[in-house]
Coordinates of C-alpha atoms and ligand atoms in Angstrom, one line a residue:
M1 CA -6.8 -25.7 24.7
K2 CA -4.2 -23.3 25.9
L3 CA -0.7 -22.9 24.6
P4 CA 2.1 -21.3 26.5
T5 CA 2.7 -17.7 25.6
I6 CA 6.1 -18.3 24.3
L7 CA 4.8 -21.0 21.9
I8 CA 2.1 -18.7 20.7
S9 CA 4.7 -16.0 20.0
T10 CA 6.8 -18.5 18.1
L11 CA 3.8 -19.7 16.1
S12 CA 2.8 -16.1 15.4
L13 CA 6.3 -15.4 14.0
L14 CA 6.2 -18.5 11.8
F15 CA 2.8 -17.6 10.5
T16 CA 3.8 -14.0 9.9
F17 CA 6.8 -15.1 8.0
S18 CA 5.0 -17.5 5.7
A19 CA 2.1 -15.1 5.2
G20 CA 4.6 -12.4 4.3
Q21 CA 5.9 -14.6 1.5
L22 CA 2.4 -15.2 0.2
Y23 CA 1.8 -11.6 0.4
A24 CA 4.9 -10.8 -1.6
D25 CA 3.6 -13.1 -4.4
D26 CA 0.3 -11.4 -4.4
Q27 CA 1.8 -8.0 -4.7
T28 CA 4.0 -8.8 -7.7
Q29 CA 0.8 -9.8 -9.5
A30 CA -1.0 -6.7 -8.3
A31 CA 1.5 -4.0 -8.0
A32 CA -1.1 -1.3 -7.7
A33 CA -2.9 -2.9 -4.8
P34 CA -3.7 -0.4 -2.1
V35 CA -1.7 -0.6 1.1
E36 CA -3.5 -2.5 3.8
H37 CA -4.8 -0.1 6.5
E38 CA -2.7 -0.3 9.6
E39 CA -5.6 -0.2 12.0
H40 CA -6.8 -3.5 10.8
G41 CA -3.5 -5.1 11.7
A42 CA -2.2 -8.1 9.9
H43 CA -4.4 -9.5 7.2
E44 CA -3.3 -13.1 7.0
H45 CA -5.3 -15.5 4.9
G46 CA -6.4 -18.5 6.9
T47 CA -6.5 -16.6 10.2
A48 CA -9.1 -14.5 11.9
K49 CA -9.8 -12.7 15.1
L50 CA -12.8 -13.6 17.3
S51 CA -13.8 -11.5 20.2
L52 CA -16.4 -12.5 22.8
S53 CA -17.8 -10.0 25.2
V54 CA -20.3 -10.8 28.0
G55 CA -22.3 -7.8 29.2
E56 CA -25.3 -7.3 31.5
T57 CA -27.8 -8.3 28.9
G58 CA -26.1 -10.9 26.9
L59 CA -23.2 -11.8 24.6
E60 CA -21.6 -10.2 21.7
I61 CA -19.4 -12.2 19.3
M62 CA -17.3 -10.4 16.7
L63 CA -15.4 -12.0 13.9
D64 CA -12.8 -10.0 11.9
S65 CA -11.7 -12.2 9.0
P66 CA -10.1 -11.8 5.6
A67 CA -12.9 -12.3 3.1
V68 CA -11.1 -15.2 1.3
N69 CA -11.6 -17.4 4.4
L70 CA -15.4 -17.1 4.1
V71 CA -16.2 -16.7 0.5
G72 CA -13.1 -17.9 -1.4
F73 CA -12.2 -14.5 -3.0
E74 CA -11.5 -10.9 -2.1
H75 CA -12.0 -9.1 -5.4
M76 CA -15.1 -7.0 -5.9
P77 CA -17.9 -9.3 -7.1
D78 CA -18.1 -8.9 -10.9
T79 CA -20.0 -12.0 -11.9
D80 CA -23.4 -13.3 -10.9
E81 CA -21.6 -16.3 -9.5
D82 CA -19.6 -14.1 -7.2
K83 CA -22.6 -12.1 -6.1
Q84 CA -24.5 -15.3 -5.4
K85 CA -21.6 -16.5 -3.3
L86 CA -21.8 -13.3 -1.3
D87 CA -25.5 -13.6 -0.8
D88 CA -25.1 -17.2 0.4
L89 CA -22.3 -16.1 2.8
V90 CA -24.5 -13.4 4.4
E91 CA -27.3 -15.9 4.8
K92 CA -24.9 -18.4 6.4
L93 CA -23.5 -15.9 8.8
E94 CA -26.9 -14.7 9.8
G95 CA -27.7 -18.3 10.9
G96 CA -25.4 -17.7 13.8
D97 CA -26.8 -20.7 15.8
E98 CA -25.1 -23.0 13.2
L99 CA -21.8 -21.3 13.9
F100 CA -21.9 -21.0 17.7
N101 CA -23.5 -22.8 20.6
V102 CA -23.9 -21.0 23.9
N103 CA -24.5 -23.1 27.0
P104 CA -28.3 -23.5 27.3
E105 CA -28.4 -22.5 31.0
A106 CA -27.8 -18.8 30.0
E107 CA -31.0 -18.9 27.9
C108 CA -29.5 -16.9 25.0
E109 CA -31.1 -16.0 21.7
L110 CA -29.5 -14.6 18.7
K111 CA -31.1 -11.1 18.2
D112 CA -29.1 -9.5 15.5
T113 CA -26.3 -10.1 13.0
E114 CA -24.4 -7.4 11.3
V115 CA -22.2 -8.3 8.3
L116 CA -19.8 -5.6 7.0
S117 CA -17.4 -5.9 4.1
G118 CA -15.9 -3.8 1.4
L119 CA -17.2 -6.6 -0.9
L120 CA -20.8 -5.6 0.1
G121 CA -20.1 -1.9 -0.5
D122 CA -19.4 -1.1 3.2
D123 CA -16.5 1.2 3.8
I124 CA -14.9 -0.7 6.7
G125 CA -11.3 -0.2 5.7
N126 CA -11.3 3.6 5.8
A127 CA -11.6 5.4 9.1
E128 CA -11.8 8.8 7.6
A129 CA -15.2 10.3 8.1
G130 CA -16.9 11.8 5.1
T131 CA -14.7 10.0 2.5
E132 CA -16.9 8.2 0.0
T133 CA -15.9 6.0 -2.8
A134 CA -16.8 7.9 -6.0
P135 CA -18.9 5.5 -8.2
T136 CA -17.7 7.3 -11.3
T137 CA -15.3 4.9 -12.8
A138 CA -16.5 1.8 -14.6
E139 CA -13.7 -0.4 -13.1
P140 CA -14.2 -1.5 -9.5
Q141 CA -11.9 0.6 -7.3
N142 CA -10.9 -2.3 -5.0
S143 CA -10.6 -5.1 -7.6
D144 CA -7.1 -6.1 -6.3
A145 CA -7.5 -5.1 -2.7
H146 CA -7.5 -7.4 0.3
N147 CA -11.0 -7.2 1.7
D148 CA -12.1 -8.2 5.2
V149 CA -15.5 -9.4 6.4
D150 CA -16.5 -8.1 9.9
V151 CA -19.4 -9.9 11.6
T152 CA -21.1 -9.0 14.9
W153 CA -23.6 -11.5 16.5
A154 CA -25.6 -10.0 19.3
Y155 CA -27.2 -12.5 21.7
A156 CA -29.8 -11.5 24.3
C157 CA -29.6 -13.8 27.4
N158 CA -32.2 -14.2 30.2
K159 CA -29.4 -15.4 32.6
P160 CA -26.2 -13.8 31.4
A161 CA -24.5 -14.7 34.7
E162 CA -24.9 -18.4 33.6
L163 CA -22.8 -17.8 30.5
K164 CA -20.1 -20.3 30.8
E165 CA -19.2 -21.8 27.4
V166 CA -19.4 -20.9 23.8
A167 CA -18.8 -23.7 21.2
V168 CA -17.2 -22.3 18.0
K169 CA -18.0 -24.2 14.9
L170 CA -16.4 -21.9 12.3
F171 CA -13.8 -24.5 11.2
S172 CA -16.4 -27.0 10.1
A173 CA -18.8 -24.3 8.8
F174 CA -16.0 -23.0 6.5
P175 CA -13.8 -26.1 5.9
E176 CA -11.6 -24.4 3.3
G177 CA -11.4 -21.2 5.3
F178 CA -9.5 -21.2 8.6
Q179 CA -6.2 -22.6 9.8
R180 CA -6.2 -20.6 13.0
I181 CA -8.5 -18.3 14.9
N182 CA -7.2 -16.0 17.6
A183 CA -10.0 -15.8 20.1
E184 CA -10.3 -13.5 23.1
W185 CA -13.0 -13.0 25.6
V186 CA -14.0 -10.6 28.3
T187 CA -16.5 -10.8 31.1
D188 CA -17.0 -8.8 34.3
K189 CA -14.9 -11.5 36.1
G190 CA -11.9 -11.6 33.8
A191 CA -10.5 -11.9 30.3
S192 CA -8.3 -14.3 28.4
A193 CA -7.3 -15.4 25.0
V194 CA -7.0 -18.7 23.3
E195 CA -5.8 -19.8 19.9
L196 CA -8.1 -22.2 18.1
G197 CA -6.9 -24.7 15.5
Q198 CA -10.2 -26.5 15.1
D199 CA -13.8 -26.4 16.3
D200 CA -13.6 -26.0 20.1
T201 CA -15.4 -24.8 23.1
I202 CA -14.3 -21.6 24.7
K203 CA -14.7 -21.6 28.5
L204 CA -15.5 -18.1 29.8
T205 CA -13.9 -18.7 33.2
P206 CA -10.8 -17.1 34.5
Ligands
ZN1 ZN1 -6.3 -10.8 1.5

């Protein structure tokens, strides 16, 4: 599915507007919330960015999503229930084959999954090297922050030239999570972008 650029722009504006309103509500409740880091761009609940990159040896898929889409919350886990949900999430994400299907002719195999999140103790929101969160205070530093989850799936493919399609099943895998996923892909033959509103197959052809 491909929308005309002008329509995508209009939709983006609409979503930005409504997300801005939600955000304002959030911030009245949590006035001390740290400002979202600019380099991460807009953090809109219900949306995510998906990037597919085809190289000489395989396929890399990257998801950049607000944590709430995947685990239902963004505060630091402070109960056993929250921690269990995070453990379950990591396990689910590592089962990448249930989230994506690559066309079989390319003979791809999921080799590695990396899951990074402030909720897992990773410092992904801070680009300054050498800055560490001091674990000195009893209260979690990021308790009111908006946290992301960044996932990278690395597929090794015997026939990467045969990579034609990737079916994305994130909407059904996280039925409460996504309203919209902005997907972009790049191969040595071209690049394009598509906005997904449901599970769909991305065709990696110009
Ligand atoms: Zn958030």
